[in-house]
Amino acid sequence: MSLQERKQRERADRARLIVATARELAEQQGWDAVTTRRLAERIEYSQPVLYSHFRGKREIIGAVALEGAAEMAAVLRAATAAADGPRARVVALARAYLDFAEHNPAVYDAMFQLDGGLAFAREDTPAPLKDAFAALLESLAEVAGEGVHPALFTETFWAALHGLATLTRAGRLPPEHTGPRVELLVDRLAVL
């Protein structure tokens, strides 16, 4: 391995460490606790080293969001792959989405609540975000109904899931009714 390749690998490793540490700190203490000073202390590098990788917290949030989007896409695909039939796939998708939001609150916030500097629903949307939407679309397109654009239906269903995730997490909806809410959402919106 050449010196340049080794330096590139070390740089990529440092970037991954910064993102992992930011994510861990955010999950433990919230995003307000994530500062470049605290990250530098935790990873034992100087703040200028952090700034050589990310211009600031916004870019770190964006990196966490992209990582989270890739993870969510994998979780959704795994859940729907194990389901038999369109209704079961949509129910599995909804439950997996809500579980992901519940078990990864800081990542979910980075993806959908905080400004990570990422473009959504545009030509320049990063590939992991497009793939996460595709993971939703793959199961929802088949239940959109005749004459309904699959992407539009997916956006609407996703908005409902996001609302459920956000309101439940905020204590506005009792979590014990999540199952019936998913069933109602699937039965009322999906054409089965």
PDB file of C-alpha atoms in Angstrom:
ATOM      1  CA  MET A   1       0.000   0.000   0.000  1.00  0.00           C
ATOM      2  CA  SER A   2       1.371   3.384  -0.977  1.00  0.00           C
ATOM      3  CA  LEU A   3       1.731   6.255   1.449  1.00  0.00           C
ATOM      4  CA  GLN A   4      -1.043   8.159  -0.306  1.00  0.00           C
ATOM      5  CA  GLU A   5      -3.419   5.166  -0.079  1.00  0.00           C
ATOM      6  CA  ARG A   6      -2.631   4.766   3.602  1.00  0.00           C
ATOM      7  CA  LYS A   7      -3.314   8.470   4.248  1.00  0.00           C
ATOM      8  CA  GLN A   8      -6.609   8.248   2.355  1.00  0.00           C
ATOM      9  CA  ARG A   9      -7.629   5.203   4.382  1.00  0.00           C
ATOM     10  CA  GLU A  10      -6.699   6.937   7.639  1.00  0.00           C
ATOM     11  CA  ARG A  11      -8.672  10.020   6.585  1.00  0.00           C
ATOM     12  CA  ALA A  12     -11.748   7.911   5.790  1.00  0.00           C
ATOM     13  CA  ASP A  13     -11.359   6.115   9.129  1.00  0.00           C
ATOM     14  CA  ARG A  14     -11.237   9.468  10.961  1.00  0.00           C
ATOM     15  CA  ALA A  15     -14.364  10.665   9.147  1.00  0.00           C
ATOM     16  CA  ARG A  16     -16.194   7.465  10.127  1.00  0.00           C
ATOM     17  CA  LEU A  17     -15.034   7.899  13.721  1.00  0.00           C
ATOM     18  CA  ILE A  18     -16.328  11.480  13.809  1.00  0.00           C
ATOM     19  CA  VAL A  19     -19.735  10.406  12.465  1.00  0.00           C
ATOM     20  CA  ALA A  20     -19.983   7.407  14.797  1.00  0.00           C
ATOM     21  CA  THR A  21     -19.010   9.512  17.796  1.00  0.00           C
ATOM     22  CA  ALA A  22     -21.488  12.263  16.894  1.00  0.00           C
ATOM     23  CA  ARG A  23     -24.198   9.687  16.495  1.00  0.00           C
ATOM     24  CA  GLU A  24     -23.383   8.027  19.812  1.00  0.00           C
ATOM     25  CA  LEU A  25     -23.298  11.349  21.644  1.00  0.00           C
ATOM     26  CA  ALA A  26     -26.580  12.464  20.044  1.00  0.00           C
ATOM     27  CA  GLU A  27     -28.301   9.192  20.951  1.00  0.00           C
ATOM     28  CA  GLN A  28     -27.081   9.488  24.558  1.00  0.00           C
ATOM     29  CA  GLN A  29     -27.556  13.212  25.187  1.00  0.00           C
ATOM     30  CA  GLY A  30     -29.338  14.746  22.201  1.00  0.00           C
ATOM     31  CA  TRP A  31     -28.043  16.806  19.300  1.00  0.00           C
ATOM     32  CA  ASP A  32     -27.513  19.894  21.456  1.00  0.00           C
ATOM     33  CA  ALA A  33     -24.695  18.005  23.177  1.00  0.00           C
ATOM     34  CA  VAL A  34     -22.896  17.452  19.870  1.00  0.00           C
ATOM     35  CA  THR A  35     -20.330  20.196  19.452  1.00  0.00           C
ATOM     36  CA  THR A  36     -17.046  20.160  17.608  1.00  0.00           C
ATOM     37  CA  ARG A  37     -15.241  20.754  20.909  1.00  0.00           C
ATOM     38  CA  ARG A  38     -16.878  17.729  22.559  1.00  0.00           C
ATOM     39  CA  LEU A  39     -16.322  15.578  19.468  1.00  0.00           C
ATOM     40  CA  ALA A  40     -12.655  16.572  19.360  1.00  0.00           C
ATOM     41  CA  GLU A  41     -12.274  15.635  23.017  1.00  0.00           C
ATOM     42  CA  ARG A  42     -14.002  12.286  22.556  1.00  0.00           C
ATOM     43  CA  ILE A  43     -12.061  11.186  19.507  1.00  0.00           C
ATOM     44  CA  GLU A  44      -8.820  12.724  20.777  1.00  0.00           C
ATOM     45  CA  TYR A  45      -8.148  14.894  17.743  1.00  0.00           C
ATOM     46  CA  SER A  46      -8.001  18.665  17.538  1.00  0.00           C
ATOM     47  CA  GLN A  47     -10.926  20.750  16.330  1.00  0.00           C
ATOM     48  CA  PRO A  48      -8.987  21.718  13.178  1.00  0.00           C
ATOM     49  CA  VAL A  49      -8.800  18.005  12.314  1.00  0.00           C
ATOM     50  CA  LEU A  50     -12.603  17.803  12.588  1.00  0.00           C
ATOM     51  CA  TYR A  51     -12.949  20.880  10.389  1.00  0.00           C
ATOM     52  CA  SER A  52     -10.652  19.280   7.815  1.00  0.00           C
ATOM     53  CA  HIS A  53     -13.354  16.604   7.403  1.00  0.00           C
ATOM     54  CA  PHE A  54     -16.583  18.533   8.038  1.00  0.00           C
ATOM     55  CA  ARG A  55     -17.217  22.277   7.860  1.00  0.00           C
ATOM     56  CA  GLY A  56     -19.297  22.068  10.991  1.00  0.00           C
ATOM     57  CA  LYS A  57     -22.108  20.380  12.854  1.00  0.00           C
ATOM     58  CA  ARG A  58     -24.517  20.744   9.922  1.00  0.00           C
ATOM     59  CA  GLU A  59     -22.317  18.570   7.699  1.00  0.00           C
ATOM     60  CA  ILE A  60     -21.901  16.029  10.492  1.00  0.00           C
ATOM     61  CA  ILE A  61     -25.693  15.859  10.853  1.00  0.00           C
ATOM     62  CA  GLY A  62     -25.905  15.343   7.089  1.00  0.00           C
ATOM     63  CA  ALA A  63     -23.387  12.499   7.244  1.00  0.00           C
ATOM     64  CA  VAL A  64     -25.376  10.838  10.053  1.00  0.00           C
ATOM     65  CA  ALA A  65     -28.558  11.296   8.006  1.00  0.00           C
ATOM     66  CA  LEU A  66     -27.039   9.596   4.965  1.00  0.00           C
ATOM     67  CA  GLU A  67     -25.775   6.712   7.075  1.00  0.00           C
ATOM     68  CA  GLY A  68     -29.204   6.416   8.694  1.00  0.00           C
ATOM     69  CA  ALA A  69     -30.991   6.467   5.353  1.00  0.00           C
ATOM     70  CA  ALA A  70     -28.901   3.546   4.133  1.00  0.00           C
ATOM     71  CA  GLU A  71     -29.624   1.636   7.338  1.00  0.00           C
ATOM     72  CA  MET A  72     -33.341   2.382   7.167  1.00  0.00           C
ATOM     73  CA  ALA A  73     -33.534   1.219   3.550  1.00  0.00           C
ATOM     74  CA  ALA A  74     -31.913  -2.087   4.525  1.00  0.00           C
ATOM     75  CA  VAL A  75     -34.277  -2.511   7.500  1.00  0.00           C
ATOM     76  CA  LEU A  76     -37.363  -1.808   5.366  1.00  0.00           C
ATOM     77  CA  ARG A  77     -36.274  -4.204   2.629  1.00  0.00           C
ATOM     78  CA  ALA A  78     -35.514  -6.958   5.134  1.00  0.00           C
ATOM     79  CA  ALA A  79     -38.913  -6.522   6.793  1.00  0.00           C
ATOM     80  CA  THR A  80     -40.848  -6.580   3.538  1.00  0.00           C
ATOM     81  CA  ALA A  81     -38.859  -9.471   2.078  1.00  0.00           C
ATOM     82  CA  ALA A  82     -40.052 -11.691   4.913  1.00  0.00           C
ATOM     83  CA  ALA A  83     -43.730 -10.760   4.413  1.00  0.00           C
ATOM     84  CA  ASP A  84     -46.156 -12.728   2.273  1.00  0.00           C
ATOM     85  CA  GLY A  85     -48.555 -10.723   0.128  1.00  0.00           C
ATOM     86  CA  PRO A  86     -49.115  -6.992  -0.467  1.00  0.00           C
ATOM     87  CA  ARG A  87     -50.982  -6.262   2.793  1.00  0.00           C
ATOM     88  CA  ALA A  88     -48.434  -8.105   4.913  1.00  0.00           C
ATOM     89  CA  ARG A  89     -45.618  -6.252   3.119  1.00  0.00           C
ATOM     90  CA  VAL A  90     -47.170  -2.852   3.805  1.00  0.00           C
ATOM     91  CA  VAL A  91     -47.848  -3.690   7.460  1.00  0.00           C
ATOM     92  CA  ALA A  92     -44.262  -4.964   7.826  1.00  0.00           C
ATOM     93  CA  LEU A  93     -42.938  -1.830   6.142  1.00  0.00           C
ATOM     94  CA  ALA A  94     -44.940   0.461   8.449  1.00  0.00           C
ATOM     95  CA  ARG A  95     -43.912  -1.394  11.588  1.00  0.00           C
ATOM     96  CA  ALA A  96     -40.255  -1.493  10.537  1.00  0.00           C
ATOM     97  CA  TYR A  97     -40.311   2.233   9.782  1.00  0.00           C
ATOM     98  CA  LEU A  98     -41.861   3.095  13.155  1.00  0.00           C
ATOM     99  CA  ASP A  99     -39.484   0.732  14.982  1.00  0.00           C
ATOM    100  CA  PHE A 100     -36.507   2.342  13.249  1.00  0.00           C
ATOM    101  CA  ALA A 101     -37.695   5.807  14.296  1.00  0.00           C
ATOM    102  CA  GLU A 102     -38.270   4.655  17.877  1.00  0.00           C
ATOM    103  CA  HIS A 103     -34.947   2.856  18.306  1.00  0.00           C
ATOM    104  CA  ASN A 104     -32.800   5.448  16.501  1.00  0.00           C
ATOM    105  CA  PRO A 105     -34.209   8.813  17.598  1.00  0.00           C
ATOM    106  CA  ALA A 106     -31.089  10.902  16.994  1.00  0.00           C
ATOM    107  CA  VAL A 107     -30.534   9.359  13.572  1.00  0.00           C
ATOM    108  CA  TYR A 108     -34.211   9.859  12.723  1.00  0.00           C
ATOM    109  CA  ASP A 109     -33.923  13.508  13.773  1.00  0.00           C
ATOM    110  CA  ALA A 110     -30.823  13.924  11.611  1.00  0.00           C
ATOM    111  CA  MET A 111     -32.711  12.441   8.679  1.00  0.00           C
ATOM    112  CA  PHE A 112     -35.994  14.322   8.977  1.00  0.00           C
ATOM    113  CA  GLN A 113     -35.979  17.023  11.651  1.00  0.00           C
ATOM    114  CA  LEU A 114     -32.583  18.756  11.584  1.00  0.00           C
ATOM    115  CA  ASP A 115     -30.834  20.707   8.865  1.00  0.00           C
ATOM    116  CA  GLY A 116     -28.072  18.512   7.520  1.00  0.00           C
ATOM    117  CA  GLY A 117     -27.751  20.510   4.318  1.00  0.00           C
ATOM    118  CA  LEU A 118     -29.205  17.691   2.224  1.00  0.00           C
ATOM    119  CA  ALA A 119     -31.547  18.078  -0.727  1.00  0.00           C
ATOM    120  CA  PHE A 120     -34.761  16.045  -0.705  1.00  0.00           C
ATOM    121  CA  ALA A 121     -36.939  15.243  -3.714  1.00  0.00           C
ATOM    122  CA  ARG A 122     -34.633  16.965  -6.168  1.00  0.00           C
ATOM    123  CA  GLU A 123     -32.247  15.990  -8.893  1.00  0.00           C
ATOM    124  CA  ASP A 124     -29.273  16.468  -6.553  1.00  0.00           C
ATOM    125  CA  THR A 125     -30.718  14.372  -3.723  1.00  0.00           C
ATOM    126  CA  PRO A 126     -27.948  12.088  -2.413  1.00  0.00           C
ATOM    127  CA  ALA A 127     -28.210   8.420  -3.398  1.00  0.00           C
ATOM    128  CA  PRO A 128     -28.850   7.062   0.144  1.00  0.00           C
ATOM    129  CA  LEU A 129     -31.916   9.314   0.500  1.00  0.00           C
ATOM    130  CA  LYS A 130     -33.203   8.266  -2.919  1.00  0.00           C
ATOM    131  CA  ASP A 131     -32.668   4.635  -1.978  1.00  0.00           C
ATOM    132  CA  ALA A 132     -34.567   5.002   1.306  1.00  0.00           C
ATOM    133  CA  PHE A 133     -37.502   6.441  -0.624  1.00  0.00           C
ATOM    134  CA  ALA A 134     -37.172   3.609  -3.155  1.00  0.00           C
ATOM    135  CA  ALA A 135     -37.385   1.099  -0.299  1.00  0.00           C
ATOM    136  CA  LEU A 136     -40.763   2.612   0.618  1.00  0.00           C
ATOM    137  CA  LEU A 137     -41.908   2.830  -2.991  1.00  0.00           C
ATOM    138  CA  GLU A 138     -41.097  -0.819  -3.731  1.00  0.00           C
ATOM    139  CA  SER A 139     -43.826  -2.051  -1.389  1.00  0.00           C
ATOM    140  CA  LEU A 140     -46.248   0.842  -1.620  1.00  0.00           C
ATOM    141  CA  ALA A 141     -46.447   1.146  -5.409  1.00  0.00           C
ATOM    142  CA  GLU A 142     -48.393  -2.100  -5.661  1.00  0.00           C
ATOM    143  CA  VAL A 143     -51.110  -0.830  -3.282  1.00  0.00           C
ATOM    144  CA  ALA A 144     -51.441   2.750  -4.525  1.00  0.00           C
ATOM    145  CA  GLY A 145     -54.589   2.015  -6.490  1.00  0.00           C
ATOM    146  CA  GLU A 146     -55.566   2.534 -10.069  1.00  0.00           C
ATOM    147  CA  GLY A 147     -54.963   6.029 -11.371  1.00  0.00           C
ATOM    148  CA  VAL A 148     -52.849   7.021  -8.342  1.00  0.00           C
ATOM    149  CA  HIS A 149     -49.240   7.903  -9.023  1.00  0.00           C
ATOM    150  CA  PRO A 150     -47.134   5.449  -6.959  1.00  0.00           C
ATOM    151  CA  ALA A 151     -44.622   8.109  -5.862  1.00  0.00           C
ATOM    152  CA  LEU A 152     -47.397  10.455  -4.737  1.00  0.00           C
ATOM    153  CA  PHE A 153     -49.028   7.648  -2.771  1.00  0.00           C
ATOM    154  CA  THR A 154     -45.657   6.763  -1.234  1.00  0.00           C
ATOM    155  CA  GLU A 155     -45.089  10.377  -0.176  1.00  0.00           C
ATOM    156  CA  THR A 156     -48.532  10.480   1.453  1.00  0.00           C
ATOM    157  CA  PHE A 157     -48.080   7.154   3.259  1.00  0.00           C
ATOM    158  CA  TRP A 158     -44.596   8.179   4.360  1.00  0.00           C
ATOM    159  CA  ALA A 159     -45.976  11.481   5.701  1.00  0.00           C
ATOM    160  CA  ALA A 160     -48.520   9.521   7.752  1.00  0.00           C
ATOM    161  CA  LEU A 161     -45.786   7.252   9.136  1.00  0.00           C
ATOM    162  CA  HIS A 162     -43.611  10.247   9.944  1.00  0.00           C
ATOM    163  CA  GLY A 163     -46.517  11.876  11.748  1.00  0.00           C
ATOM    164  CA  LEU A 164     -47.144   8.738  13.783  1.00  0.00           C
ATOM    165  CA  ALA A 165     -43.457   8.400  14.636  1.00  0.00           C
ATOM    166  CA  THR A 166     -43.080  12.045  15.606  1.00  0.00           C
ATOM    167  CA  LEU A 167     -46.301  12.338  17.615  1.00  0.00           C
ATOM    168  CA  THR A 168     -45.717   9.059  19.448  1.00  0.00           C
ATOM    169  CA  ARG A 169     -42.168  10.019  20.346  1.00  0.00           C
ATOM    170  CA  ALA A 170     -43.342  13.409  21.600  1.00  0.00           C
ATOM    171  CA  GLY A 171     -45.857  11.712  23.896  1.00  0.00           C
ATOM    172  CA  ARG A 172     -48.823  13.092  21.930  1.00  0.00           C
ATOM    173  CA  LEU A 173     -50.016   9.611  20.961  1.00  0.00           C
ATOM    174  CA  PRO A 174     -49.983   6.628  23.339  1.00  0.00           C
ATOM    175  CA  PRO A 175     -47.463   4.052  22.092  1.00  0.00           C
ATOM    176  CA  GLU A 176     -49.671   1.087  23.027  1.00  0.00           C
ATOM    177  CA  HIS A 177     -51.992   1.974  20.121  1.00  0.00           C
ATOM    178  CA  THR A 178     -49.302   1.909  17.435  1.00  0.00           C
ATOM    179  CA  GLY A 179     -50.403  -1.514  16.127  1.00  0.00           C
ATOM    180  CA  PRO A 180     -54.053  -0.503  15.617  1.00  0.00           C
ATOM    181  CA  ARG A 181     -52.927   2.765  14.012  1.00  0.00           C
ATOM    182  CA  VAL A 182     -50.778   0.841  11.514  1.00  0.00           C
ATOM    183  CA  GLU A 183     -53.698  -1.483  10.707  1.00  0.00           C
ATOM    184  CA  LEU A 184     -56.015   1.497  10.209  1.00  0.00           C
ATOM    185  CA  LEU A 185     -53.504   3.305   8.044  1.00  0.00           C
ATOM    186  CA  VAL A 186     -52.973   0.267   5.845  1.00  0.00           C
ATOM    187  CA  ASP A 187     -56.668  -0.584   5.582  1.00  0.00           C
ATOM    188  CA  ARG A 188     -57.762   2.984   4.793  1.00  0.00           C
ATOM    189  CA  LEU A 189     -55.010   4.116   2.465  1.00  0.00           C
ATOM    190  CA  ALA A 190     -53.822   1.022   0.638  1.00  0.00           C
ATOM    191  CA  VAL A 191     -55.814  -0.621  -2.122  1.00  0.00           C
ATOM    192  CA  LEU A 192     -55.575  -4.300  -1.299  1.00  0.00           C
TER     193      LEU A 192
END
